[in-house]
PDB file of C-alpha atoms in Angstrom:
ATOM      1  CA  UNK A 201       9.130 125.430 -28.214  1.00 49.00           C
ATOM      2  CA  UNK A 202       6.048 123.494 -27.711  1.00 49.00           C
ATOM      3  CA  UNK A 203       5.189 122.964 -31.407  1.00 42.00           C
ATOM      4  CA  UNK A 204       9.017 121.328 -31.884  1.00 58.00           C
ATOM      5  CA  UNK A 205       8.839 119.052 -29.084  1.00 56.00           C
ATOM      6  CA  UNK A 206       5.341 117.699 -30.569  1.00 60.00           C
ATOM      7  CA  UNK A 207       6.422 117.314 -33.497  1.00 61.00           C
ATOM      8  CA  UNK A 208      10.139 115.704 -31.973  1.00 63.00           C
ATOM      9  CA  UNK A 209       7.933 113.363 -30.313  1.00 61.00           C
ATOM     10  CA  UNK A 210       5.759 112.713 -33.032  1.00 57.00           C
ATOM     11  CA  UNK A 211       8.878 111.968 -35.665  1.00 58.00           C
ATOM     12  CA  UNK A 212      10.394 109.776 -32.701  1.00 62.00           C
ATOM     13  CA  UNK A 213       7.666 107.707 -32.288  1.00 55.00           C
ATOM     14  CA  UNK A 214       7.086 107.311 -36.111  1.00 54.00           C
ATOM     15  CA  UNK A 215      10.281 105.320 -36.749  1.00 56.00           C
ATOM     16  CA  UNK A 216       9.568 103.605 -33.465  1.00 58.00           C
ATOM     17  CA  UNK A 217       6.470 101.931 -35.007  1.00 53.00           C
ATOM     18  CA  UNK A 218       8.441 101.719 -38.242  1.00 51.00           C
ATOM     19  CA  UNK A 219      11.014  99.820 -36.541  1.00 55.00           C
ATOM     20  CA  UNK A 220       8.784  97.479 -34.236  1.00 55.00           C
ATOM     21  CA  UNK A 221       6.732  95.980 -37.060  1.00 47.00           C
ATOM     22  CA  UNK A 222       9.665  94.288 -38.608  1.00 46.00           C
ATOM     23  CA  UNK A 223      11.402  92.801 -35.553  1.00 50.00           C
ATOM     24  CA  UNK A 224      11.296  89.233 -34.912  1.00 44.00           C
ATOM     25  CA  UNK A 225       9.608  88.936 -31.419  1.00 41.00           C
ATOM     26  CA  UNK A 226      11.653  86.681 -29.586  1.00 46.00           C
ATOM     27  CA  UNK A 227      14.827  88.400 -30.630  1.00 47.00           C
ATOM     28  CA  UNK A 228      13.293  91.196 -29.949  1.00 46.00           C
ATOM     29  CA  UNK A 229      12.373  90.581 -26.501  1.00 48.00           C
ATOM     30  CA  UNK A 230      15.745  88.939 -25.690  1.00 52.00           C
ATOM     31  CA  UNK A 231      17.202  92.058 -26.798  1.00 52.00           C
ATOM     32  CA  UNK A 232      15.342  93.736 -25.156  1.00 51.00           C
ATOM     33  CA  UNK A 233      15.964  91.993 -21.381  1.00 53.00           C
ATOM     34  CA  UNK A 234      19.443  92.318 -22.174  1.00 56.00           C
ATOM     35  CA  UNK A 235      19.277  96.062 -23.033  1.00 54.00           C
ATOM     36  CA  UNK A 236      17.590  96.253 -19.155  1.00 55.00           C
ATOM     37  CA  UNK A 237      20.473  94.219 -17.924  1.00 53.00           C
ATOM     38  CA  UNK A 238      18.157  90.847 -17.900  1.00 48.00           C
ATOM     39  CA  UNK A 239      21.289  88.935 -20.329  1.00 38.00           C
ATOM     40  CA  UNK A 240      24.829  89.929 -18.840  1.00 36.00           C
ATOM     41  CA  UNK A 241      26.819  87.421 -20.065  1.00 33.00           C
ATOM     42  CA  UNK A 242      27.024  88.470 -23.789  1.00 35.00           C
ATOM     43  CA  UNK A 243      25.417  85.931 -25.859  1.00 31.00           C
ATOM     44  CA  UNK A 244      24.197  86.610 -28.982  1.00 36.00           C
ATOM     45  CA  UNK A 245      20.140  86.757 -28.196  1.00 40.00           C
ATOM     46  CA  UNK A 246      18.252  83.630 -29.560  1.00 38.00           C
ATOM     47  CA  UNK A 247      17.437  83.438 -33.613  1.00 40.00           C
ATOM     48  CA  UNK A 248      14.775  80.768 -35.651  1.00 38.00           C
ATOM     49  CA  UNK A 249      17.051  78.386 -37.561  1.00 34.00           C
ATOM     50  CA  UNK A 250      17.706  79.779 -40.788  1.00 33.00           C
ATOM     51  CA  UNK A 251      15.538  82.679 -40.145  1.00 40.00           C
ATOM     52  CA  UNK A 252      18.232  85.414 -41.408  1.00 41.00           C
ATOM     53  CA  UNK A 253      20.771  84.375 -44.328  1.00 37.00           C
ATOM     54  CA  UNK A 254      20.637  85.712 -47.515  1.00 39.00           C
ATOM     55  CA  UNK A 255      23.406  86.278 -50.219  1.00 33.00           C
ATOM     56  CA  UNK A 256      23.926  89.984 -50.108  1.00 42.00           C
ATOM     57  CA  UNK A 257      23.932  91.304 -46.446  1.00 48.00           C
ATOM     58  CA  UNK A 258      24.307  87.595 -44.343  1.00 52.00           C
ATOM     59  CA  UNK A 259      20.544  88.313 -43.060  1.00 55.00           C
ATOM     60  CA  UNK A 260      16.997  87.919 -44.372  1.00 57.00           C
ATOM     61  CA  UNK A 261      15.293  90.709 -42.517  1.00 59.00           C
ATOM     62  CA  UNK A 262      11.745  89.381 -43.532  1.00 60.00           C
ATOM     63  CA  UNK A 263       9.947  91.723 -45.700  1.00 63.00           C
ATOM     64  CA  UNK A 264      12.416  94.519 -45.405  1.00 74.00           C
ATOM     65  CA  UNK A 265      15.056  95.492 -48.600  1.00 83.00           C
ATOM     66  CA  UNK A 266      18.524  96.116 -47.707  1.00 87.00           C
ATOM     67  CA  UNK A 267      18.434  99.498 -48.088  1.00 90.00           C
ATOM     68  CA  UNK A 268      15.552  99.760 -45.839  1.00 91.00           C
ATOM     69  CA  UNK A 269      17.553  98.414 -42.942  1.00 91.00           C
ATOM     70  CA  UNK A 270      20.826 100.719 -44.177  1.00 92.00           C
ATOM     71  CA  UNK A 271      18.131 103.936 -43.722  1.00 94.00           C
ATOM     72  CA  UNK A 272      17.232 102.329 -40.170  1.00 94.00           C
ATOM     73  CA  UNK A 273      20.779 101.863 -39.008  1.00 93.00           C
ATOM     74  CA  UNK A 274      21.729 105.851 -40.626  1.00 95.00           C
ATOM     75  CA  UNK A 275      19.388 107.308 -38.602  1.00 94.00           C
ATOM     76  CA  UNK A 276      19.449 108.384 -35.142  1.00 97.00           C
ATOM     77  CA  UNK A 277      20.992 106.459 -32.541  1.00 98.00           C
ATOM     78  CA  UNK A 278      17.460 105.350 -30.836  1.00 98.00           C
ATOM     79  CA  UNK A 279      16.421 103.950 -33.629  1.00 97.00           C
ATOM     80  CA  UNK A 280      20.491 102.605 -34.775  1.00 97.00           C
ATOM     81  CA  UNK A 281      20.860 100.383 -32.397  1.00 97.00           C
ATOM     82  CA  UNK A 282      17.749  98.385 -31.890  1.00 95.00           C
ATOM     83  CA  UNK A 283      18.480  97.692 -35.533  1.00 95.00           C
ATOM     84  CA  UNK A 284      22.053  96.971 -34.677  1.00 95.00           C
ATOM     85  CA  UNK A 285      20.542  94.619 -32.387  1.00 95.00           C
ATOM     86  CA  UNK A 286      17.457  93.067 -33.709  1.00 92.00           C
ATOM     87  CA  UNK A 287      17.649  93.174 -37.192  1.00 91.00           C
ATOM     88  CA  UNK A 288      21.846  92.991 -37.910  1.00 93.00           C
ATOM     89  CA  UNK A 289      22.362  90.630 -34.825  1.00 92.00           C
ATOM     90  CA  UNK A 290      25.544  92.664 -34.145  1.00 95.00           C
ATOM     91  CA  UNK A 291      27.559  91.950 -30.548  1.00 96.00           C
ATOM     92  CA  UNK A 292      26.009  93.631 -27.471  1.00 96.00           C
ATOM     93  CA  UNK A 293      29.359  95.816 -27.123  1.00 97.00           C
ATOM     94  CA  UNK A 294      28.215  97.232 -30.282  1.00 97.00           C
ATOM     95  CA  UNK A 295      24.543  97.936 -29.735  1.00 97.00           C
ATOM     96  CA  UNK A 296      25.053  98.950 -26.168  1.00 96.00           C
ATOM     97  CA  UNK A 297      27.514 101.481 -27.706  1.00 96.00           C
ATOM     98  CA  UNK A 298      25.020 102.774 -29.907  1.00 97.00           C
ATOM     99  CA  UNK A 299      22.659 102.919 -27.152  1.00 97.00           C
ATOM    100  CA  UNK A 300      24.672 104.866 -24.888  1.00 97.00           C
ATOM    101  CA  UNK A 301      24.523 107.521 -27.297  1.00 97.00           C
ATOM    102  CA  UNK A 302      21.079 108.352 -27.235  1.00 98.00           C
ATOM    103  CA  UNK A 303      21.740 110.793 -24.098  1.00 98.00           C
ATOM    104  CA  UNK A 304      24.103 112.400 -25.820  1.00 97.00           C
ATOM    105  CA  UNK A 305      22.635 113.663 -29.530  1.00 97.00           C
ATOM    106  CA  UNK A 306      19.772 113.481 -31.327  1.00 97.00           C
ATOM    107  CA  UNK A 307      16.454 112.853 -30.270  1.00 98.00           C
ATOM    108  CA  UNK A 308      16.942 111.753 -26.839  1.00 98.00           C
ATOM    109  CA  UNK A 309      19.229 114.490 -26.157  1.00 98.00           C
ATOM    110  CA  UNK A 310      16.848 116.970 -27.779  1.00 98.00           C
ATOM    111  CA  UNK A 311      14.070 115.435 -25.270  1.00 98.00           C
ATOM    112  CA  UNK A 312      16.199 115.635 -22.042  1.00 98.00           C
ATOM    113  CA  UNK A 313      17.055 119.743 -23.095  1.00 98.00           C
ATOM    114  CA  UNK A 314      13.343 120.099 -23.179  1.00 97.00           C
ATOM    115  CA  UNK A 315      12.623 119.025 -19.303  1.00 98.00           C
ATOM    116  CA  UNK A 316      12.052 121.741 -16.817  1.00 96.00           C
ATOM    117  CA  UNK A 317      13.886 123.093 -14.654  1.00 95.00           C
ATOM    118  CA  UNK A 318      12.042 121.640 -11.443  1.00 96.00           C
ATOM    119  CA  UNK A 319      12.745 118.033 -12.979  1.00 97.00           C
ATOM    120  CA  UNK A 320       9.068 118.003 -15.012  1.00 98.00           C
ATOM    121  CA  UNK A 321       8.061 118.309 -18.964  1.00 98.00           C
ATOM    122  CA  UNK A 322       5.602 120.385 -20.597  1.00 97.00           C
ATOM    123  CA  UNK A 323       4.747 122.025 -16.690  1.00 95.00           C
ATOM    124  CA  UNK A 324       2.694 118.683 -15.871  1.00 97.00           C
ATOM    125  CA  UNK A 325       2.727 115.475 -14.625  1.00 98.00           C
ATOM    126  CA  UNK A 326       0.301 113.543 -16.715  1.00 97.00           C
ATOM    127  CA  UNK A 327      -1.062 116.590 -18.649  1.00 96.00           C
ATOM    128  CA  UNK A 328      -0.980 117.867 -20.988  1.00 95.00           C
ATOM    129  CA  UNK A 329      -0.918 114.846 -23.043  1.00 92.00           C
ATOM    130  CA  UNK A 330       2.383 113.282 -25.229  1.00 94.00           C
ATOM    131  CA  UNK A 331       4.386 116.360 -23.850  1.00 96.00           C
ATOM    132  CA  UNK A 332       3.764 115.752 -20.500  1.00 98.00           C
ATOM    133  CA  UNK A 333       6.548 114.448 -17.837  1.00 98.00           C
ATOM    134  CA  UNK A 334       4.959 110.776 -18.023  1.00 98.00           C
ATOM    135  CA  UNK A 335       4.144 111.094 -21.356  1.00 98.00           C
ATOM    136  CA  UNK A 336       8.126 112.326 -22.217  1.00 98.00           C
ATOM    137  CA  UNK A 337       9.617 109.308 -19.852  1.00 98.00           C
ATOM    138  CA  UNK A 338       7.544 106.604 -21.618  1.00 98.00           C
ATOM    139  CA  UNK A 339       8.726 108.459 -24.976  1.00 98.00           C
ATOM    140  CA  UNK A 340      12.799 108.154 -23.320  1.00 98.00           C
ATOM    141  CA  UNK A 341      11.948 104.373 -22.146  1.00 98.00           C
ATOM    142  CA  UNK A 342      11.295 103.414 -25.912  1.00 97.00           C
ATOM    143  CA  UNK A 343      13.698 105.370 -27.021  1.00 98.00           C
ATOM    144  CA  UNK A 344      16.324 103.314 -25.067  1.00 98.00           C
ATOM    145  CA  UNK A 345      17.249 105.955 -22.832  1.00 98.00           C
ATOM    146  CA  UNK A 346      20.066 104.311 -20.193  1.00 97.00           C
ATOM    147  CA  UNK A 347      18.129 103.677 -17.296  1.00 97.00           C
ATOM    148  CA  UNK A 348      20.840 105.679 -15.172  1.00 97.00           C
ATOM    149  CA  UNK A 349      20.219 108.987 -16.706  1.00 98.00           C
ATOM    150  CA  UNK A 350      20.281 110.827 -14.042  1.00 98.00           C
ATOM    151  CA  UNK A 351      17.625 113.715 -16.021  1.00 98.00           C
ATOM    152  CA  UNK A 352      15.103 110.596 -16.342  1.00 98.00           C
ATOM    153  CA  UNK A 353      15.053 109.557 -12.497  1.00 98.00           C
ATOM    154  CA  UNK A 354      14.610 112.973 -11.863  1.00 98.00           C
ATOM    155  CA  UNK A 355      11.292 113.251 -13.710  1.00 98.00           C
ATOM    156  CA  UNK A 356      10.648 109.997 -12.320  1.00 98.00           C
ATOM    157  CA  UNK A 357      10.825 111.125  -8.889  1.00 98.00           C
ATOM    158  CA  UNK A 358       8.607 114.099  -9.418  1.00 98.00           C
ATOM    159  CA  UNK A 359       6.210 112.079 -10.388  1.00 98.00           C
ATOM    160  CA  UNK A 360       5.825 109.967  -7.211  1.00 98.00           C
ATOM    161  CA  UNK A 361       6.850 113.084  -4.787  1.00 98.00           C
ATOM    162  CA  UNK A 362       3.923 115.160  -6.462  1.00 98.00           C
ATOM    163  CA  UNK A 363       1.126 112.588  -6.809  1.00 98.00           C
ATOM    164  CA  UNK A 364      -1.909 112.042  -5.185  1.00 97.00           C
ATOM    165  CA  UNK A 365      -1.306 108.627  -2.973  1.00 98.00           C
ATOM    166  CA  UNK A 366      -4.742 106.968  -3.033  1.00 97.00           C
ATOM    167  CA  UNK A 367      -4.616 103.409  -1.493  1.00 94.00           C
ATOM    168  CA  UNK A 368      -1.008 102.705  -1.959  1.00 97.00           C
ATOM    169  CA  UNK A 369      -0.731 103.972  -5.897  1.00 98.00           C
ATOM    170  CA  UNK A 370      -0.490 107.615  -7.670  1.00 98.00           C
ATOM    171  CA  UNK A 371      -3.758 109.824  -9.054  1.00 97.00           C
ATOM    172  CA  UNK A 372      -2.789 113.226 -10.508  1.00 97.00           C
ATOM    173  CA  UNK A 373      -6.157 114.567  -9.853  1.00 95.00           C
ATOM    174  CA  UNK A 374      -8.263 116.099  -6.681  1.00 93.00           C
ATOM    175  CA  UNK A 375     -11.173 114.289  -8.312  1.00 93.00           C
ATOM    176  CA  UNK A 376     -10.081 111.193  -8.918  1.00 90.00           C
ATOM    177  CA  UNK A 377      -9.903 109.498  -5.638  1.00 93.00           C
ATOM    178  CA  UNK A 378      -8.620 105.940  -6.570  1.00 94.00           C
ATOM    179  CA  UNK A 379      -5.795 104.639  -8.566  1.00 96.00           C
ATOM    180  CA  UNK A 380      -6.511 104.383 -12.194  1.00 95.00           C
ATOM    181  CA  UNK A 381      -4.832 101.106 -13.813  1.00 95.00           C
ATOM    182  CA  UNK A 382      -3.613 102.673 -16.975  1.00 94.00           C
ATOM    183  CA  UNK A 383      -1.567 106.008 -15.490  1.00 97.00           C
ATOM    184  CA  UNK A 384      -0.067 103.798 -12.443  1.00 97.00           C
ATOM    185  CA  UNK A 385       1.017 101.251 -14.711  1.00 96.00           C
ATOM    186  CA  UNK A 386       2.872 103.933 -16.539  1.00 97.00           C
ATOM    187  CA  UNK A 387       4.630 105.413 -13.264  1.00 98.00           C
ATOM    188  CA  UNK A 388       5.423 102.092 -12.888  1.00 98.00           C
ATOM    189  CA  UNK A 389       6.894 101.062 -15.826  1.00 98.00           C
ATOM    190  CA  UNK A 390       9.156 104.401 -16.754  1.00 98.00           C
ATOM    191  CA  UNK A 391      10.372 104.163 -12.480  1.00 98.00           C
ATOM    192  CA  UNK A 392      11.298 100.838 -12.853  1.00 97.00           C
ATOM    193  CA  UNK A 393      13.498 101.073 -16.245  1.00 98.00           C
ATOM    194  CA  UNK A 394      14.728 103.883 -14.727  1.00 98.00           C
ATOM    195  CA  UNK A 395      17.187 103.392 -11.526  1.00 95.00           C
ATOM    196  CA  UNK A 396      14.825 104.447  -8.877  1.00 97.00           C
ATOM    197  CA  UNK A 397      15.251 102.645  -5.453  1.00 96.00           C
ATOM    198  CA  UNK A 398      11.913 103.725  -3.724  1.00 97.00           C
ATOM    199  CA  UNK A 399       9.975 101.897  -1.841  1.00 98.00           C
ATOM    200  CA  UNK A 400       6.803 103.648  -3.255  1.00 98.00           C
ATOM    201  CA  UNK A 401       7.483 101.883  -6.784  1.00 98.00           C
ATOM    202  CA  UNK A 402       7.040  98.685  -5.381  1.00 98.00           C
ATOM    203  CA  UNK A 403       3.916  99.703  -3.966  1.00 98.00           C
ATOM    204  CA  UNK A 404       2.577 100.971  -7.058  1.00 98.00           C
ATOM    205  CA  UNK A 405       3.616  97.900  -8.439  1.00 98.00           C
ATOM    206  CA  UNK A 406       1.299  95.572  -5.350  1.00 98.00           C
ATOM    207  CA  UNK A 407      -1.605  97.797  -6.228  1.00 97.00           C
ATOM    208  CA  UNK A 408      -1.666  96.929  -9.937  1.00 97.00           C
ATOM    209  CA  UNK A 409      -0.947  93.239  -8.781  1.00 97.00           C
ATOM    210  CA  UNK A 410      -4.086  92.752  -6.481  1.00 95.00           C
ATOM    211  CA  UNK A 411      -6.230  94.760  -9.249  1.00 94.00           C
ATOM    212  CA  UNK A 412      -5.749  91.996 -11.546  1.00 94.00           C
ATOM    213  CA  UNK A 413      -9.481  90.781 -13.395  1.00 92.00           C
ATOM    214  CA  UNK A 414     -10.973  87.180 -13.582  1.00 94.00           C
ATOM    215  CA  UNK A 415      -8.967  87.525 -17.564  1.00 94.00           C
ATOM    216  CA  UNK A 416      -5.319  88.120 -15.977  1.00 93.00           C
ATOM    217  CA  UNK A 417      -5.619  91.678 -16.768  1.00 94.00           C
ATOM    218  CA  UNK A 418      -6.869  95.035 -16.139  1.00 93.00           C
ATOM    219  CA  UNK A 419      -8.902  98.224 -17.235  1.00 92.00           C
ATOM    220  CA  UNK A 420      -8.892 101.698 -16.599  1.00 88.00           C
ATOM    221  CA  UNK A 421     -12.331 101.641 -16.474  1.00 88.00           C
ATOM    222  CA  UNK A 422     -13.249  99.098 -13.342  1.00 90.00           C
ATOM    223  CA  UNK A 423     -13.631 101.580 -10.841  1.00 86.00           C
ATOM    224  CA  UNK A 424     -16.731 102.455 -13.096  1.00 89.00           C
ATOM    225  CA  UNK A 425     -17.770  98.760 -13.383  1.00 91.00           C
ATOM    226  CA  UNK A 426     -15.477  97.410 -16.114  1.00 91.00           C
ATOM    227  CA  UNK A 427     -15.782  93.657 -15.810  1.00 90.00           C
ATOM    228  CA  UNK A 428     -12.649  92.786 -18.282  1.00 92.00           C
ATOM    229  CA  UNK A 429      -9.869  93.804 -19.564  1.00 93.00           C
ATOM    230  CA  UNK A 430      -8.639  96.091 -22.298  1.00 91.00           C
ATOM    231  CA  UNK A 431      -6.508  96.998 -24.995  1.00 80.00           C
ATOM    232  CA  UNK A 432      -5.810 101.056 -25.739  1.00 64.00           C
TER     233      UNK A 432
END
C-alpha cells in the first residue's frame, strides 16, 4: 500500500499548490480563521472593492478561466470547498458543509484508512518522510480535516506520548538531544488545529517562543550556530 499512499499524498498536495496560488490572501486567511473557528458569526470574509465581478460567473477569479474554477470546485471535497470559499465567496454553511466531508470520502478519508492501528502512519513518527504520522497530519491539516476527528488527535497524541522530551519540546531521535525548531513547530501546529487539550502543546509552543532569533524567527539549524532565520 505504500506506493498508493505516496502517490495519494503526492496528487493531494498537487491541487493544494494548484489551489493556493490563485487565492486572494486576505480572503484567504479570513477563511481560513473562520474554518478554525476564529469568525463565528457568519460574515462573508473580507473582499478588495471590485476585486471579483465579471459578466459570466459574478466573480473575476484573477488569472483563472471559468472552467478552471468549475474543475476546482468538481473535484474532491478538500480541494471543493476552499474554492467554495475563497474563490466563489459562497456562505460559510456551504463551505463548512463541503468541509465536513473530507472525513468521509475521498482523499481525506483514503488518508485516515491508511493510519495504523496503534494511532501512527507509515510505522513512524517523523520518519519515514511524507508518509510518516507528522508528515500525514500536516497533509490532513491542509487538507481541511475537522479539527475534531477523532483519528487525527489520535496520531496527534502519539506523537507527544512517544517523543523524546528534551527541555520542554519533542525530538524523535536518541541522538538528537535538543529540540529542533522545524519538527516541534510541526507537532505544534497539527496538535493545535487538532482538538488536543494537553498541557504539553503549550509547552512545545513556550519553547519555540523563547527560541525566537534577533530577525523574529527561527532555524533548524541554531543549535549548530545558525545566526538567522530560514525559509525551507
Amino acid at each position: 500500500m505504500m506506493y498508493s499512499f505516496v502517490g495519494l499524498a503526492s496528487c493531494a498536495m498537487t491541487h493544494l499548490l494548484v489551489l493556493s496560488t490563485v487565492l486572494d490572501t486576505d480572503a484567504a486567511g479570513a477563511c481560513l480563521r473562520a474554518a478554525n473557528g476564529g469568525l463565528n458569526d457568519g460574515r462573508p470574509h473580507a473582499r478588495r472593492p471590485g476585486r471579483f465581478a465579471n459578466s459570466r460567473s459574478g466573480f473575476d477569479h484573477g488569472a483563472m478561466s471559468d472552467a478552471a474554477v468549475q474543475w476546482l470546485i468538481e473535484g474532491d471535497p478538500a480541494v471543493r470547498w476552499q474554492a467554495e470559499c475563497d474563490l466563489l465567496a459562497r456562505s460559510p454553511r456551504t463551505w463548512r458543509s463541503t468541509r465536513t466531508a473530507v472525513a468521509n470520502e475521498g482523499w481525506g478519508r483514503r488518508l485516515l484508512d491508511e493510519q495504523d492501528p496503534g494511532g501512527t502512519w507509515g510505522n513512524g513518527l517523523y520518519t519515514p518522510k511524507w508518509t510518516s504520522t507528522t508528515y500525514t497530519l500536516t497533509l490532513l491539516r491542509r487538507l481541511g480535516m475537522p479539527p475534531s476527528n477523532e483519528k487525527a488527535i489520535a496520531g496527534c497524541r502519539r506523537l507527544l506520548d512517544d517523543a523524546l522530551w528534551v527541555d520542554g519540546g519533542v525530538s524523535y531521535w536518541a541522538n538528537h538531544a535538543y529540540a529542533e525548531r522545524c519538527v516541534n513547530g510541526m507537532v505544534l501546529a497539527v496538535a493545535s488545529y487538532f482538538d488536543v487539550a494537553d498541557r504539553r502543546v503549550d509547552s512545545i509552543a513556550e519553547v519555540l517562543v523563547g527560541a525566537v532569533m534577533p530577525d523574529g524567527a527561527w532555524n533548524c539549524q541554531d543549535v549548530r550556530g545558525a545566526t538567522h532565520s530560514s525559509f525551507h
